[in-house]
Amino acid sequence: MAGRHKGWRGRWQVDLTAGTATHDTGLVVYFGAALDGGVPFGAGAVLPDNVAAVRVELEAKNGLHNTPQMLNRLAREAAEIWGEKNGYPNA
């Protein structure tokens, strides 16, 4: 039986040149060292650009209790897909 997040990679657009990944929820993350004192977003050097706005939308759609887990999952997905696109399949 496939997991309920099957096909999650297709929901991400990665721009290697810009160092970003954009999820279809609108979440944009940057990769690399913390820019301007940014705080890592759950998965090493994955930094959110618009996490506050996406959080509000997720809370409205899915409920306050689910949002932290969803954001953590998105951080893990972003780190994984970034690693895969950069040739690190076990990232």
JSON list of C-alpha atoms in Angstrom, two decimals:
[
{"chain": "A", "resi": 1, "resn": "MET", "atom": "CA", "xyz": [0.00, 0.00, 0.00]},
{"chain": "A", "resi": 2, "resn": "ALA", "atom": "CA", "xyz": [1.40, 3.40, -0.95]},
{"chain": "A", "resi": 3, "resn": "GLY", "atom": "CA", "xyz": [1.73, 6.13, 1.65]},
{"chain": "A", "resi": 4, "resn": "ARG", "atom": "CA", "xyz": [-0.67, 9.03, 1.59]},
{"chain": "A", "resi": 5, "resn": "HIS", "atom": "CA", "xyz": [2.11, 11.38, 0.50]},
{"chain": "A", "resi": 6, "resn": "LYS", "atom": "CA", "xyz": [2.84, 9.40, -2.67]},
{"chain": "A", "resi": 7, "resn": "GLY", "atom": "CA", "xyz": [4.04, 11.66, -5.46]},
{"chain": "A", "resi": 8, "resn": "TRP", "atom": "CA", "xyz": [5.26, 14.38, -3.09]},
{"chain": "A", "resi": 9, "resn": "ARG", "atom": "CA", "xyz": [8.31, 15.13, -5.24]},
{"chain": "A", "resi": 10, "resn": "GLY", "atom": "CA", "xyz": [6.05, 16.43, -7.99]},
{"chain": "A", "resi": 11, "resn": "ARG", "atom": "CA", "xyz": [4.78, 19.12, -5.65]},
{"chain": "A", "resi": 12, "resn": "TRP", "atom": "CA", "xyz": [8.24, 20.74, -5.47]},
{"chain": "A", "resi": 13, "resn": "GLN", "atom": "CA", "xyz": [10.03, 22.93, -8.02]},
{"chain": "A", "resi": 14, "resn": "VAL", "atom": "CA", "xyz": [13.79, 23.21, -7.46]},
{"chain": "A", "resi": 15, "resn": "ASP", "atom": "CA", "xyz": [15.95, 25.99, -8.86]},
{"chain": "A", "resi": 16, "resn": "LEU", "atom": "CA", "xyz": [19.57, 24.92, -8.39]},
{"chain": "A", "resi": 17, "resn": "THR", "atom": "CA", "xyz": [20.94, 28.24, -9.64]},
{"chain": "A", "resi": 18, "resn": "ALA", "atom": "CA", "xyz": [18.92, 30.31, -7.18]},
{"chain": "A", "resi": 19, "resn": "GLY", "atom": "CA", "xyz": [19.32, 27.73, -4.40]},
{"chain": "A", "resi": 20, "resn": "THR", "atom": "CA", "xyz": [15.58, 27.51, -3.79]},
{"chain": "A", "resi": 21, "resn": "ALA", "atom": "CA", "xyz": [12.79, 24.98, -3.68]},
{"chain": "A", "resi": 22, "resn": "THR", "atom": "CA", "xyz": [9.15, 26.01, -3.96]},
{"chain": "A", "resi": 23, "resn": "HIS", "atom": "CA", "xyz": [6.27, 23.80, -2.81]},
{"chain": "A", "resi": 24, "resn": "ASP", "atom": "CA", "xyz": [2.83, 24.00, -4.36]},
{"chain": "A", "resi": 25, "resn": "THR", "atom": "CA", "xyz": [1.54, 25.37, -1.03]},
{"chain": "A", "resi": 26, "resn": "GLY", "atom": "CA", "xyz": [3.61, 28.45, -1.84]},
{"chain": "A", "resi": 27, "resn": "LEU", "atom": "CA", "xyz": [6.36, 27.69, 0.68]},
{"chain": "A", "resi": 28, "resn": "VAL", "atom": "CA", "xyz": [9.74, 28.84, -0.59]},
{"chain": "A", "resi": 29, "resn": "VAL", "atom": "CA", "xyz": [12.93, 27.60, 1.06]},
{"chain": "A", "resi": 30, "resn": "TYR", "atom": "CA", "xyz": [16.54, 28.62, 0.52]},
{"chain": "A", "resi": 31, "resn": "PHE", "atom": "CA", "xyz": [19.48, 26.29, 0.95]},
{"chain": "A", "resi": 32, "resn": "GLY", "atom": "CA", "xyz": [22.90, 27.00, 2.36]},
{"chain": "A", "resi": 33, "resn": "ALA", "atom": "CA", "xyz": [24.26, 28.90, 5.33]},
{"chain": "A", "resi": 34, "resn": "ALA", "atom": "CA", "xyz": [21.79, 30.89, 7.39]},
{"chain": "A", "resi": 35, "resn": "LEU", "atom": "CA", "xyz": [21.35, 34.14, 5.47]},
{"chain": "A", "resi": 36, "resn": "ASP", "atom": "CA", "xyz": [21.34, 37.31, 7.53]},
{"chain": "A", "resi": 37, "resn": "GLY", "atom": "CA", "xyz": [21.01, 35.36, 10.77]},
{"chain": "A", "resi": 38, "resn": "GLY", "atom": "CA", "xyz": [18.11, 33.27, 9.48]},
{"chain": "A", "resi": 39, "resn": "VAL", "atom": "CA", "xyz": [16.97, 30.35, 11.57]},
{"chain": "A", "resi": 40, "resn": "PRO", "atom": "CA", "xyz": [17.24, 26.87, 10.09]},
{"chain": "A", "resi": 41, "resn": "PHE", "atom": "CA", "xyz": [13.85, 25.40, 9.20]},
{"chain": "A", "resi": 42, "resn": "GLY", "atom": "CA", "xyz": [13.85, 21.92, 10.65]},
{"chain": "A", "resi": 43, "resn": "ALA", "atom": "CA", "xyz": [16.32, 20.27, 8.29]},
{"chain": "A", "resi": 44, "resn": "GLY", "atom": "CA", "xyz": [19.82, 21.62, 8.62]},
{"chain": "A", "resi": 45, "resn": "ALA", "atom": "CA", "xyz": [20.40, 24.58, 6.36]},
{"chain": "A", "resi": 46, "resn": "VAL", "atom": "CA", "xyz": [16.90, 24.79, 4.90]},
{"chain": "A", "resi": 47, "resn": "LEU", "atom": "CA", "xyz": [15.65, 28.33, 5.45]},
{"chain": "A", "resi": 48, "resn": "PRO", "atom": "CA", "xyz": [12.05, 29.46, 5.01]},
{"chain": "A", "resi": 49, "resn": "ASP", "atom": "CA", "xyz": [11.26, 32.56, 3.03]},
{"chain": "A", "resi": 50, "resn": "ASN", "atom": "CA", "xyz": [7.53, 32.85, 3.66]},
{"chain": "A", "resi": 51, "resn": "VAL", "atom": "CA", "xyz": [6.80, 30.29, 6.37]},
{"chain": "A", "resi": 52, "resn": "ALA", "atom": "CA", "xyz": [4.55, 32.66, 8.37]},
{"chain": "A", "resi": 53, "resn": "ALA", "atom": "CA", "xyz": [2.17, 33.20, 5.45]},
{"chain": "A", "resi": 54, "resn": "VAL", "atom": "CA", "xyz": [2.11, 29.50, 4.58]},
{"chain": "A", "resi": 55, "resn": "ARG", "atom": "CA", "xyz": [1.50, 28.62, 8.25]},
{"chain": "A", "resi": 56, "resn": "VAL", "atom": "CA", "xyz": [-1.59, 30.84, 8.32]},
{"chain": "A", "resi": 57, "resn": "GLU", "atom": "CA", "xyz": [-2.94, 29.20, 5.16]},
{"chain": "A", "resi": 58, "resn": "LEU", "atom": "CA", "xyz": [-2.24, 25.68, 6.44]},
{"chain": "A", "resi": 59, "resn": "GLU", "atom": "CA", "xyz": [-3.90, 26.46, 9.78]},
{"chain": "A", "resi": 60, "resn": "ALA", "atom": "CA", "xyz": [-7.01, 27.77, 8.04]},
{"chain": "A", "resi": 61, "resn": "LYS", "atom": "CA", "xyz": [-7.22, 24.76, 5.74]},
{"chain": "A", "resi": 62, "resn": "ASN", "atom": "CA", "xyz": [-6.05, 21.90, 7.99]},
{"chain": "A", "resi": 63, "resn": "GLY", "atom": "CA", "xyz": [-6.33, 23.09, 11.57]},
{"chain": "A", "resi": 64, "resn": "LEU", "atom": "CA", "xyz": [-3.88, 24.46, 14.09]},
{"chain": "A", "resi": 65, "resn": "HIS", "atom": "CA", "xyz": [-3.06, 21.03, 15.53]},
{"chain": "A", "resi": 66, "resn": "ASN", "atom": "CA", "xyz": [-1.80, 19.65, 12.17]},
{"chain": "A", "resi": 67, "resn": "THR", "atom": "CA", "xyz": [0.28, 22.61, 11.02]},
{"chain": "A", "resi": 68, "resn": "PRO", "atom": "CA", "xyz": [3.52, 21.99, 12.97]},
{"chain": "A", "resi": 69, "resn": "GLN", "atom": "CA", "xyz": [3.71, 18.40, 11.71]},
{"chain": "A", "resi": 70, "resn": "MET", "atom": "CA", "xyz": [2.99, 19.55, 8.15]},
{"chain": "A", "resi": 71, "resn": "LEU", "atom": "CA", "xyz": [5.72, 22.18, 8.27]},
{"chain": "A", "resi": 72, "resn": "ASN", "atom": "CA", "xyz": [8.19, 19.65, 9.67]},
{"chain": "A", "resi": 73, "resn": "ARG", "atom": "CA", "xyz": [7.30, 17.25, 6.85]},
{"chain": "A", "resi": 74, "resn": "LEU", "atom": "CA", "xyz": [7.77, 20.01, 4.27]},
{"chain": "A", "resi": 75, "resn": "ALA", "atom": "CA", "xyz": [11.20, 20.78, 5.73]},
{"chain": "A", "resi": 76, "resn": "ARG", "atom": "CA", "xyz": [12.22, 17.12, 5.47]},
{"chain": "A", "resi": 77, "resn": "GLU", "atom": "CA", "xyz": [10.88, 16.91, 1.92]},
{"chain": "A", "resi": 78, "resn": "ALA", "atom": "CA", "xyz": [12.73, 20.08, 0.91]},
{"chain": "A", "resi": 79, "resn": "ALA", "atom": "CA", "xyz": [16.01, 18.78, 2.30]},
{"chain": "A", "resi": 80, "resn": "GLU", "atom": "CA", "xyz": [15.53, 15.40, 0.63]},
{"chain": "A", "resi": 81, "resn": "ILE", "atom": "CA", "xyz": [14.62, 16.71, -2.79]},
{"chain": "A", "resi": 82, "resn": "TRP", "atom": "CA", "xyz": [17.44, 19.25, -2.67]},
{"chain": "A", "resi": 83, "resn": "GLY", "atom": "CA", "xyz": [19.89, 16.45, -1.87]},
{"chain": "A", "resi": 84, "resn": "GLU", "atom": "CA", "xyz": [18.56, 14.33, -4.70]},
{"chain": "A", "resi": 85, "resn": "LYS", "atom": "CA", "xyz": [18.80, 17.19, -7.22]},
{"chain": "A", "resi": 86, "resn": "ASN", "atom": "CA", "xyz": [22.40, 17.79, -6.12]},
{"chain": "A", "resi": 87, "resn": "GLY", "atom": "CA", "xyz": [23.40, 14.14, -6.41]},
{"chain": "A", "resi": 88, "resn": "TYR", "atom": "CA", "xyz": [23.08, 13.14, -2.74]},
{"chain": "A", "resi": 89, "resn": "PRO", "atom": "CA", "xyz": [20.38, 10.41, -2.86]},
{"chain": "A", "resi": 90, "resn": "ASN", "atom": "CA", "xyz": [20.53, 9.71, 0.89]},
{"chain": "A", "resi": 91, "resn": "ALA", "atom": "CA", "xyz": [20.28, 13.35, 2.00]}
]
